[in-house]
């Protein structure tokens, strides 16, 4: 009990509320969104490329929206941006429940992409503001752990709800998001987050923010590397679902197991791997994680049974565990004081890979086969190591300081 009390007092109460809320909203969203590609392939005559464009519309919107959201959060305050995004997200999920045409789904995915890009970087910047520098890596790791606790149960629950009614997963998701945003708004008021915003706030214009990003060479290298990694990561939820659906009669069930396995592995290994990675550098974690991504992708391409797919997913997931927190630490190093929201928003340019990945993967899957597609994507993912390394070198040359996981 004393250890639990000490842990609770270690971080700001808003940090705990964001982490707990993340579990519930990610469980809700994972009930439905991972299966959208399968749903479109079954209910429409869209080609794999068009399905990729439909799914990728959201990340493409996030690419633009993330930078705008980060700048707006610096200008107008994080609370207002977060709450607006969450309330709009509720309407998006209700739209998914009643949607019929592909165009409507594309428009909803675009709006969902803006909502995600407005909420995610703002909440990360808020977490960083409320946490001492030496504890930020642990907070970012716990956030990713919270995401995967939710995702570990969401796909299986979504499969069950879909049996009761095709629109039910989206309706339940909207209800959970509504409860979350109401409780978050209450807690932000209770713990005086307005005052913290006032202390951290700095006047930022779109022109000055873009100038900083344009002049930061290390940030540009990092963004390109992140785009290439995102091309590989995006295959997990789009082309992989179509690949297993075409290979097995019960491919949708296998895919739901793979999604839950992905999250379960994160829950089981996030903390021990994070402690191990804290002793390394962000670049080491990014390089090692990228190699694991590539090995997992190659494994998907040559798998012929359920067990092989599950082993490949475990390898792929270790890459996630290593790269996600390390990329956040990388951005935190690059961001000047008062510009953290803008830099986390600029990180959303990684989502360009989440658009290009499904389109390229869908094309390769349609023209060739899964083995060729996953092999090519794995090579593209590995190429990101060059950009990450160059970004680190630019930062070190500019500051004369090494990058470590704990500052």
PDB file of N, CA and C in Angstrom, residues 172-260:
ATOM      1  N   UNK A 172     -20.468   2.396 -28.858  1.00  0.00           N
ATOM      2  CA  UNK A 172     -19.851   2.219 -27.541  1.00  0.00           C
ATOM      3  C   UNK A 172     -18.594   3.077 -27.426  1.00  0.00           C
ATOM      4  N   UNK A 173     -17.822   3.143 -28.503  1.00  0.00           N
ATOM      5  CA  UNK A 173     -16.619   3.978 -28.501  1.00  0.00           C
ATOM      6  C   UNK A 173     -16.967   5.441 -28.249  1.00  0.00           C
ATOM      7  N   UNK A 174     -18.002   5.935 -28.915  1.00  0.00           N
ATOM      8  CA  UNK A 174     -18.416   7.327 -28.728  1.00  0.00           C
ATOM      9  C   UNK A 174     -18.830   7.594 -27.286  1.00  0.00           C
ATOM     10  N   UNK A 175     -19.531   6.661 -26.674  1.00  0.00           N
ATOM     11  CA  UNK A 175     -19.977   6.828 -25.285  1.00  0.00           C
ATOM     12  C   UNK A 175     -18.776   6.899 -24.344  1.00  0.00           C
ATOM     13  N   UNK A 176     -17.803   6.018 -24.541  1.00  0.00           N
ATOM     14  CA  UNK A 176     -16.619   6.008 -23.674  1.00  0.00           C
ATOM     15  C   UNK A 176     -15.826   7.305 -23.828  1.00  0.00           C
ATOM     16  N   UNK A 177     -15.695   7.784 -25.056  1.00  0.00           N
ATOM     17  CA  UNK A 177     -14.994   9.054 -25.269  1.00  0.00           C
ATOM     18  C   UNK A 177     -15.721  10.207 -24.583  1.00  0.00           C
ATOM     19  N   UNK A 178     -17.047  10.174 -24.601  1.00  0.00           N
ATOM     20  CA  UNK A 178     -17.814  11.230 -23.938  1.00  0.00           C
ATOM     21  C   UNK A 178     -17.559  11.223 -22.438  1.00  0.00           C
ATOM     22  N   UNK A 179     -17.576  10.054 -21.828  1.00  0.00           N
ATOM     23  CA  UNK A 179     -17.303   9.957 -20.395  1.00  0.00           C
ATOM     24  C   UNK A 179     -15.888  10.440 -20.074  1.00  0.00           C
ATOM     25  N   UNK A 180     -14.948  10.115 -20.944  1.00  0.00           N
ATOM     26  CA  UNK A 180     -13.557  10.514 -20.713  1.00  0.00           C
ATOM     27  C   UNK A 180     -13.391  12.025 -20.766  1.00  0.00           C
ATOM     28  N   UNK A 181     -13.953  12.660 -21.780  1.00  0.00           N
ATOM     29  CA  UNK A 181     -13.741  14.099 -21.929  1.00  0.00           C
ATOM     30  C   UNK A 181     -14.427  14.873 -20.807  1.00  0.00           C
ATOM     31  N   UNK A 182     -15.571  14.386 -20.339  1.00  0.00           N
ATOM     32  CA  UNK A 182     -16.244  15.054 -19.222  1.00  0.00           C
ATOM     33  C   UNK A 182     -15.399  14.954 -17.957  1.00  0.00           C
ATOM     34  N   UNK A 183     -14.881  13.760 -17.676  1.00  0.00           N
ATOM     35  CA  UNK A 183     -14.064  13.584 -16.473  1.00  0.00           C
ATOM     36  C   UNK A 183     -12.746  14.351 -16.576  1.00  0.00           C
ATOM     37  N   UNK A 184     -12.141  14.377 -17.766  1.00  0.00           N
ATOM     38  CA  UNK A 184     -10.885  15.103 -17.943  1.00  0.00           C
ATOM     39  C   UNK A 184     -11.084  16.601 -17.748  1.00  0.00           C
ATOM     40  N   UNK A 185     -12.175  17.117 -18.282  1.00  0.00           N
ATOM     41  CA  UNK A 185     -12.458  18.540 -18.121  1.00  0.00           C
ATOM     42  C   UNK A 185     -12.634  18.898 -16.645  1.00  0.00           C
ATOM     43  N   UNK A 186     -13.295  18.027 -15.903  1.00  0.00           N
ATOM     44  CA  UNK A 186     -13.479  18.260 -14.467  1.00  0.00           C
ATOM     45  C   UNK A 186     -12.134  18.267 -13.739  1.00  0.00           C
ATOM     46  N   UNK A 187     -11.273  17.299 -14.049  1.00  0.00           N
ATOM     47  CA  UNK A 187      -9.990  17.200 -13.357  1.00  0.00           C
ATOM     48  C   UNK A 187      -9.048  18.349 -13.717  1.00  0.00           C
ATOM     49  N   UNK A 188      -9.085  18.790 -14.957  1.00  0.00           N
ATOM     50  CA  UNK A 188      -8.252  19.924 -15.346  1.00  0.00           C
ATOM     51  C   UNK A 188      -8.621  21.178 -14.551  1.00  0.00           C
ATOM     52  N   UNK A 189      -9.910  21.364 -14.329  1.00  0.00           N
ATOM     53  CA  UNK A 189     -10.348  22.503 -13.512  1.00  0.00           C
ATOM     54  C   UNK A 189      -9.968  22.316 -12.051  1.00  0.00           C
ATOM     55  N   UNK A 190     -10.144  21.102 -11.548  1.00  0.00           N
ATOM     56  CA  UNK A 190      -9.900  20.835 -10.135  1.00  0.00           C
ATOM     57  C   UNK A 190      -8.445  21.065  -9.750  1.00  0.00           C
ATOM     58  N   UNK A 191      -7.517  20.640 -10.622  1.00  0.00           N
ATOM     59  CA  UNK A 191      -6.101  20.725 -10.282  1.00  0.00           C
ATOM     60  C   UNK A 191      -5.411  21.963 -10.865  1.00  0.00           C
ATOM     61  N   UNK A 192      -6.186  22.918 -11.328  1.00  0.00           N
ATOM     62  CA  UNK A 192      -5.615  24.204 -11.720  1.00  0.00           C
ATOM     63  C   UNK A 192      -4.674  24.160 -12.897  1.00  0.00           C
ATOM     64  N   UNK A 193      -5.028  23.408 -13.923  1.00  0.00           N
ATOM     65  CA  UNK A 193      -4.137  23.305 -15.073  1.00  0.00           C
ATOM     66  C   UNK A 193      -4.016  24.630 -15.826  1.00  0.00           C
ATOM     67  N   UNK A 194      -4.983  25.537 -15.645  1.00  0.00           N
ATOM     68  CA  UNK A 194      -4.904  26.846 -16.296  1.00  0.00           C
ATOM     69  C   UNK A 194      -3.677  27.613 -15.818  1.00  0.00           C
ATOM     70  N   UNK A 195      -3.393  27.540 -14.533  1.00  0.00           N
ATOM     71  CA  UNK A 195      -2.249  28.256 -13.970  1.00  0.00           C
ATOM     72  C   UNK A 195      -0.938  27.712 -14.525  1.00  0.00           C
ATOM     73  N   UNK A 196      -0.848  26.400 -14.662  1.00  0.00           N
ATOM     74  CA  UNK A 196       0.362  25.790 -15.220  1.00  0.00           C
ATOM     75  C   UNK A 196       0.542  26.214 -16.669  1.00  0.00           C
ATOM     76  N   UNK A 197      -0.566  26.285 -17.410  1.00  0.00           N
ATOM     77  CA  UNK A 197      -0.477  26.758 -18.792  1.00  0.00           C
ATOM     78  C   UNK A 197       0.060  28.181 -18.848  1.00  0.00           C
ATOM     79  N   UNK A 198      -0.397  29.010 -17.932  1.00  0.00           N
ATOM     80  CA  UNK A 198       0.049  30.394 -17.943  1.00  0.00           C
ATOM     81  C   UNK A 198       1.535  30.519 -17.681  1.00  0.00           C
ATOM     82  N   UNK A 199       2.081  29.646 -16.838  1.00  0.00           N
ATOM     83  CA  UNK A 199       3.504  29.697 -16.541  1.00  0.00           C
ATOM     84  C   UNK A 199       4.343  29.215 -17.719  1.00  0.00           C
ATOM     85  N   UNK A 200       3.788  28.288 -18.495  1.00  0.00           N
ATOM     86  CA  UNK A 200       4.567  27.691 -19.581  1.00  0.00           C
ATOM     87  C   UNK A 200       4.370  28.415 -20.912  1.00  0.00           C
ATOM     88  N   UNK A 201       3.341  29.228 -20.996  1.00  0.00           N
ATOM     89  CA  UNK A 201       2.927  29.775 -22.275  1.00  0.00           C
ATOM     90  C   UNK A 201       3.915  30.802 -22.824  1.00  0.00           C
ATOM     91  N   UNK A 202       4.075  30.799 -24.121  1.00  0.00           N
ATOM     92  CA  UNK A 202       4.951  31.762 -24.782  1.00  0.00           C
ATOM     93  C   UNK A 202       4.320  32.133 -26.105  1.00  0.00           C
ATOM     94  N   UNK A 203       4.437  33.390 -26.503  1.00  0.00           N
ATOM     95  CA  UNK A 203       3.846  33.830 -27.751  1.00  0.00           C
ATOM     96  C   UNK A 203       4.574  33.190 -28.930  1.00  0.00           C
ATOM     97  N   UNK A 204       3.798  32.529 -29.783  1.00  0.00           N
ATOM     98  CA  UNK A 204       4.365  31.853 -30.948  1.00  0.00           C
ATOM     99  C   UNK A 204       3.471  32.130 -32.144  1.00  0.00           C
ATOM    100  N   UNK A 205       4.057  32.489 -33.276  1.00  0.00           N
ATOM    101  CA  UNK A 205       3.296  32.673 -34.504  1.00  0.00           C
ATOM    102  C   UNK A 205       3.552  31.498 -35.435  1.00  0.00           C
ATOM    103  N   UNK A 206       2.644  31.306 -36.400  1.00  0.00           N
ATOM    104  CA  UNK A 206       2.837  30.235 -37.368  1.00  0.00           C
ATOM    105  C   UNK A 206       4.144  30.433 -38.136  1.00  0.00           C
ATOM    106  N   UNK A 207       4.432  31.694 -38.506  1.00  0.00           N
ATOM    107  CA  UNK A 207       5.639  31.978 -39.287  1.00  0.00           C
ATOM    108  C   UNK A 207       6.902  31.650 -38.501  1.00  0.00           C
ATOM    109  N   UNK A 208       6.931  32.053 -37.231  1.00  0.00           N
ATOM    110  CA  UNK A 208       8.133  31.798 -36.430  1.00  0.00           C
ATOM    111  C   UNK A 208       8.285  30.316 -36.126  1.00  0.00           C
ATOM    112  N   UNK A 209       7.155  29.627 -35.906  1.00  0.00           N
ATOM    113  CA  UNK A 209       7.219  28.189 -35.635  1.00  0.00           C
ATOM    114  C   UNK A 209       7.730  27.432 -36.856  1.00  0.00           C
ATOM    115  N   UNK A 210       7.210  27.778 -38.042  1.00  0.00           N
ATOM    116  CA  UNK A 210       7.664  27.110 -39.254  1.00  0.00           C
ATOM    117  C   UNK A 210       9.127  27.408 -39.531  1.00  0.00           C
ATOM    118  N   UNK A 211       9.560  28.621 -39.219  1.00  0.00           N
ATOM    119  CA  UNK A 211      10.955  28.991 -39.425  1.00  0.00           C
ATOM    120  C   UNK A 211      11.875  28.147 -38.555  1.00  0.00           C
ATOM    121  N   UNK A 212      11.467  27.907 -37.304  1.00  0.00           N
ATOM    122  CA  UNK A 212      12.272  27.084 -36.400  1.00  0.00           C
ATOM    123  C   UNK A 212      12.389  25.665 -36.932  1.00  0.00           C
ATOM    124  N   UNK A 213      11.269  25.093 -37.359  1.00  0.00           N
ATOM    125  CA  UNK A 213      11.284  23.719 -37.867  1.00  0.00           C
ATOM    126  C   UNK A 213      12.101  23.632 -39.148  1.00  0.00           C
ATOM    127  N   UNK A 214      11.950  24.628 -40.009  1.00  0.00           N
ATOM    128  CA  UNK A 214      12.686  24.620 -41.277  1.00  0.00           C
ATOM    129  C   UNK A 214      14.188  24.732 -41.066  1.00  0.00           C
ATOM    130  N   UNK A 215      14.599  25.459 -40.036  1.00  0.00           N
ATOM    131  CA  UNK A 215      16.024  25.668 -39.784  1.00  0.00           C
ATOM    132  C   UNK A 215      16.648  24.564 -38.944  1.00  0.00           C
ATOM    133  N   UNK A 216      15.839  23.728 -38.323  1.00  0.00           N
ATOM    134  CA  UNK A 216      16.368  22.669 -37.458  1.00  0.00           C
ATOM    135  C   UNK A 216      16.674  21.441 -38.314  1.00  0.00           C
ATOM    136  N   UNK A 217      17.914  21.306 -38.727  1.00  0.00           N
ATOM    137  CA  UNK A 217      18.312  20.210 -39.612  1.00  0.00           C
ATOM    138  C   UNK A 217      18.133  18.863 -38.926  1.00  0.00           C
ATOM    139  N   UNK A 218      18.486  18.785 -37.654  1.00  0.00           N
ATOM    140  CA  UNK A 218      18.348  17.527 -36.919  1.00  0.00           C
ATOM    141  C   UNK A 218      16.900  17.075 -36.890  1.00  0.00           C
ATOM    142  N   UNK A 219      15.977  18.013 -36.710  1.00  0.00           N
ATOM    143  CA  UNK A 219      14.558  17.672 -36.692  1.00  0.00           C
ATOM    144  C   UNK A 219      14.113  17.144 -38.044  1.00  0.00           C
ATOM    145  N   UNK A 220      14.599  17.735 -39.120  1.00  0.00           N
ATOM    146  CA  UNK A 220      14.210  17.273 -40.452  1.00  0.00           C
ATOM    147  C   UNK A 220      14.689  15.848 -40.703  1.00  0.00           C
ATOM    148  N   UNK A 221      15.931  15.552 -40.332  1.00  0.00           N
ATOM    149  CA  UNK A 221      16.419  14.182 -40.491  1.00  0.00           C
ATOM    150  C   UNK A 221      15.568  13.209 -39.674  1.00  0.00           C
ATOM    151  N   UNK A 222      15.243  13.618 -38.457  1.00  0.00           N
ATOM    152  CA  UNK A 222      14.449  12.756 -37.592  1.00  0.00           C
ATOM    153  C   UNK A 222      13.063  12.505 -38.182  1.00  0.00           C
ATOM    154  N   UNK A 223      12.456  13.533 -38.759  1.00  0.00           N
ATOM    155  CA  UNK A 223      11.126  13.381 -39.345  1.00  0.00           C
ATOM    156  C   UNK A 223      11.161  12.431 -40.535  1.00  0.00           C
ATOM    157  N   UNK A 224      12.172  12.554 -41.396  1.00  0.00           N
ATOM    158  CA  UNK A 224      12.280  11.645 -42.546  1.00  0.00           C
ATOM    159  C   UNK A 224      12.450  10.207 -42.071  1.00  0.00           C
ATOM    160  N   UNK A 225      13.319   9.997 -41.076  1.00  0.00           N
ATOM    161  CA  UNK A 225      13.473   8.656 -40.533  1.00  0.00           C
ATOM    162  C   UNK A 225      12.175   8.129 -39.963  1.00  0.00           C
ATOM    163  N   UNK A 226      11.425   8.984 -39.275  1.00  0.00           N
ATOM    164  CA  UNK A 226      10.143   8.567 -38.716  1.00  0.00           C
ATOM    165  C   UNK A 226       9.127   8.218 -39.783  1.00  0.00           C
ATOM    166  N   UNK A 227       9.146   8.934 -40.902  1.00  0.00           N
ATOM    167  CA  UNK A 227       8.236   8.623 -42.006  1.00  0.00           C
ATOM    168  C   UNK A 227       8.515   7.226 -42.552  1.00  0.00           C
ATOM    169  N   UNK A 228       9.794   6.896 -42.738  1.00  0.00           N
ATOM    170  CA  UNK A 228      10.152   5.579 -43.271  1.00  0.00           C
ATOM    171  C   UNK A 228       9.746   4.466 -42.309  1.00  0.00           C
ATOM    172  N   UNK A 229       9.945   4.683 -41.014  1.00  0.00           N
ATOM    173  CA  UNK A 229       9.519   3.687 -40.033  1.00  0.00           C
ATOM    174  C   UNK A 229       8.002   3.549 -40.038  1.00  0.00           C
ATOM    175  N   UNK A 230       7.295   4.662 -40.188  1.00  0.00           N
ATOM    176  CA  UNK A 230       5.837   4.623 -40.210  1.00  0.00           C
ATOM    177  C   UNK A 230       5.309   3.861 -41.418  1.00  0.00           C
ATOM    178  N   UNK A 231       6.040   3.896 -42.528  1.00  0.00           N
ATOM    179  CA  UNK A 231       5.658   3.092 -43.691  1.00  0.00           C
ATOM    180  C   UNK A 231       5.615   1.615 -43.312  1.00  0.00           C
ATOM    181  N   UNK A 232       6.609   1.181 -42.536  1.00  0.00           N
ATOM    182  CA  UNK A 232       6.619  -0.207 -42.085  1.00  0.00           C
ATOM    183  C   UNK A 232       5.580  -0.490 -41.028  1.00  0.00           C
ATOM    184  N   UNK A 233       5.440   0.411 -40.069  1.00  0.00           N
ATOM    185  CA  UNK A 233       4.494   0.185 -38.976  1.00  0.00           C
ATOM    186  C   UNK A 233       3.055   0.128 -39.471  1.00  0.00           C
ATOM    187  N   UNK A 234       2.718   0.914 -40.487  1.00  0.00           N
ATOM    188  CA  UNK A 234       1.340   0.983 -40.974  1.00  0.00           C
ATOM    189  C   UNK A 234       0.866  -0.329 -41.582  1.00  0.00           C
ATOM    190  N   UNK A 235       1.788  -1.197 -41.981  1.00  0.00           N
ATOM    191  CA  UNK A 235       1.380  -2.473 -42.575  1.00  0.00           C
ATOM    192  C   UNK A 235       0.670  -3.366 -41.560  1.00  0.00           C
ATOM    193  N   UNK A 236       0.912  -3.127 -40.278  1.00  0.00           N
ATOM    194  CA  UNK A 236       0.354  -4.000 -39.248  1.00  0.00           C
ATOM    195  C   UNK A 236      -1.167  -3.972 -39.239  1.00  0.00           C
ATOM    196  N   UNK A 237      -1.763  -2.822 -39.480  1.00  0.00           N
ATOM    197  CA  UNK A 237      -3.211  -2.718 -39.363  1.00  0.00           C
ATOM    198  C   UNK A 237      -3.937  -2.667 -40.701  1.00  0.00           C
ATOM    199  N   UNK A 238      -3.235  -2.472 -41.809  1.00  0.00           N
ATOM    200  CA  UNK A 238      -3.914  -2.323 -43.097  1.00  0.00           C
ATOM    201  C   UNK A 238      -3.647  -3.524 -44.000  1.00  0.00           C
ATOM    202  N   UNK A 239      -2.432  -3.649 -44.523  1.00  0.00           N
ATOM    203  CA  UNK A 239      -2.155  -4.744 -45.452  1.00  0.00           C
ATOM    204  C   UNK A 239      -2.068  -6.092 -44.747  1.00  0.00           C
ATOM    205  N   UNK A 240      -1.609  -6.128 -43.505  1.00  0.00           N
ATOM    206  CA  UNK A 240      -1.557  -7.402 -42.786  1.00  0.00           C
ATOM    207  C   UNK A 240      -2.950  -7.987 -42.622  1.00  0.00           C
ATOM    208  N   UNK A 241      -3.929  -7.141 -42.328  1.00  0.00           N
ATOM    209  CA  UNK A 241      -5.295  -7.632 -42.161  1.00  0.00           C
ATOM    210  C   UNK A 241      -5.821  -8.224 -43.465  1.00  0.00           C
ATOM    211  N   UNK A 242      -5.559  -7.559 -44.594  1.00  0.00           N
ATOM    212  CA  UNK A 242      -6.002  -8.089 -45.887  1.00  0.00           C
ATOM    213  C   UNK A 242      -5.233  -9.355 -46.253  1.00  0.00           C
ATOM    214  N   UNK A 243      -3.956  -9.403 -45.888  1.00  0.00           N
ATOM    215  CA  UNK A 243      -3.115 -10.550 -46.209  1.00  0.00           C
ATOM    216  C   UNK A 243      -3.609 -11.813 -45.507  1.00  0.00           C
ATOM    217  N   UNK A 244      -3.853 -11.722 -44.202  1.00  0.00           N
ATOM    218  CA  UNK A 244      -4.306 -12.906 -43.463  1.00  0.00           C
ATOM    219  C   UNK A 244      -5.747 -13.246 -43.815  1.00  0.00           C
ATOM    220  N   UNK A 245      -6.561 -12.234 -44.161  1.00  0.00           N
ATOM    221  CA  UNK A 245      -7.934 -12.502 -44.563  1.00  0.00           C
ATOM    222  C   UNK A 245      -7.965 -13.308 -45.855  1.00  0.00           C
ATOM    223  N   UNK A 246      -7.043 -13.027 -46.777  1.00  0.00           N
ATOM    224  CA  UNK A 246      -6.982 -13.778 -48.018  1.00  0.00           C
ATOM    225  C   UNK A 246      -6.324 -15.137 -47.877  1.00  0.00           C
ATOM    226  N   UNK A 247      -5.503 -15.321 -46.838  1.00  0.00           N
ATOM    227  CA  UNK A 247      -4.780 -16.573 -46.653  1.00  0.00           C
ATOM    228  C   UNK A 247      -5.588 -17.611 -45.880  1.00  0.00           C
ATOM    229  N   UNK A 248      -6.393 -17.149 -44.916  1.00  0.00           N
ATOM    230  CA  UNK A 248      -7.141 -18.070 -44.063  1.00  0.00           C
ATOM    231  C   UNK A 248      -8.637 -17.758 -44.122  1.00  0.00           C
ATOM    232  N   UNK A 249      -9.453 -18.799 -43.993  1.00  0.00           N
ATOM    233  CA  UNK A 249     -10.903 -18.607 -43.966  1.00  0.00           C
ATOM    234  C   UNK A 249     -11.311 -17.755 -42.773  1.00  0.00           C
ATOM    235  N   UNK A 250     -10.696 -18.038 -41.638  1.00  0.00           N
ATOM    236  CA  UNK A 250     -10.977 -17.277 -40.417  1.00  0.00           C
ATOM    237  C   UNK A 250      -9.876 -16.247 -40.168  1.00  0.00           C
ATOM    238  N   UNK A 251      -9.442 -15.591 -41.234  1.00  0.00           N
ATOM    239  CA  UNK A 251      -8.358 -14.623 -41.121  1.00  0.00           C
ATOM    240  C   UNK A 251      -8.684 -13.452 -40.210  1.00  0.00           C
ATOM    241  N   UNK A 252      -9.956 -13.041 -40.169  1.00  0.00           N
ATOM    242  CA  UNK A 252     -10.339 -11.922 -39.302  1.00  0.00           C
ATOM    243  C   UNK A 252     -10.126 -12.271 -37.834  1.00  0.00           C
ATOM    244  N   UNK A 253     -10.382 -13.526 -37.482  1.00  0.00           N
ATOM    245  CA  UNK A 253     -10.166 -13.957 -36.098  1.00  0.00           C
ATOM    246  C   UNK A 253      -8.673 -13.950 -35.779  1.00  0.00           C
ATOM    247  N   UNK A 254      -7.861 -14.471 -36.712  1.00  0.00           N
ATOM    248  CA  UNK A 254      -6.412 -14.444 -36.515  1.00  0.00           C
ATOM    249  C   UNK A 254      -5.927 -13.007 -36.349  1.00  0.00           C
ATOM    250  N   UNK A 255      -6.455 -12.103 -37.158  1.00  0.00           N
ATOM    251  CA  UNK A 255      -6.024 -10.712 -37.070  1.00  0.00           C
ATOM    252  C   UNK A 255      -6.368 -10.103 -35.711  1.00  0.00           C
ATOM    253  N   UNK A 256      -7.546 -10.423 -35.183  1.00  0.00           N
ATOM    254  CA  UNK A 256      -7.908  -9.901 -33.859  1.00  0.00           C
ATOM    255  C   UNK A 256      -6.969 -10.444 -32.792  1.00  0.00           C
ATOM    256  N   UNK A 257      -6.575 -11.712 -32.922  1.00  0.00           N
ATOM    257  CA  UNK A 257      -5.606 -12.287 -31.981  1.00  0.00           C
ATOM    258  C   UNK A 257      -4.251 -11.585 -32.092  1.00  0.00           C
ATOM    259  N   UNK A 258      -3.833 -11.302 -33.326  1.00  0.00           N
ATOM    260  CA  UNK A 258      -2.546 -10.636 -33.529  1.00  0.00           C
ATOM    261  C   UNK A 258      -2.550  -9.232 -32.926  1.00  0.00           C
ATOM    262  N   UNK A 259      -3.663  -8.515 -33.080  1.00  0.00           N
ATOM    263  CA  UNK A 259      -3.755  -7.171 -32.506  1.00  0.00           C
ATOM    264  C   UNK A 259      -3.693  -7.221 -30.982  1.00  0.00           C
ATOM    265  N   UNK A 260      -4.402  -8.175 -30.398  1.00  0.00           N
ATOM    266  CA  UNK A 260      -4.367  -8.303 -28.942  1.00  0.00           C
ATOM    267  C   UNK A 260      -2.997  -8.773 -28.470  1.00  0.00           C
TER     268      UNK A 260
END
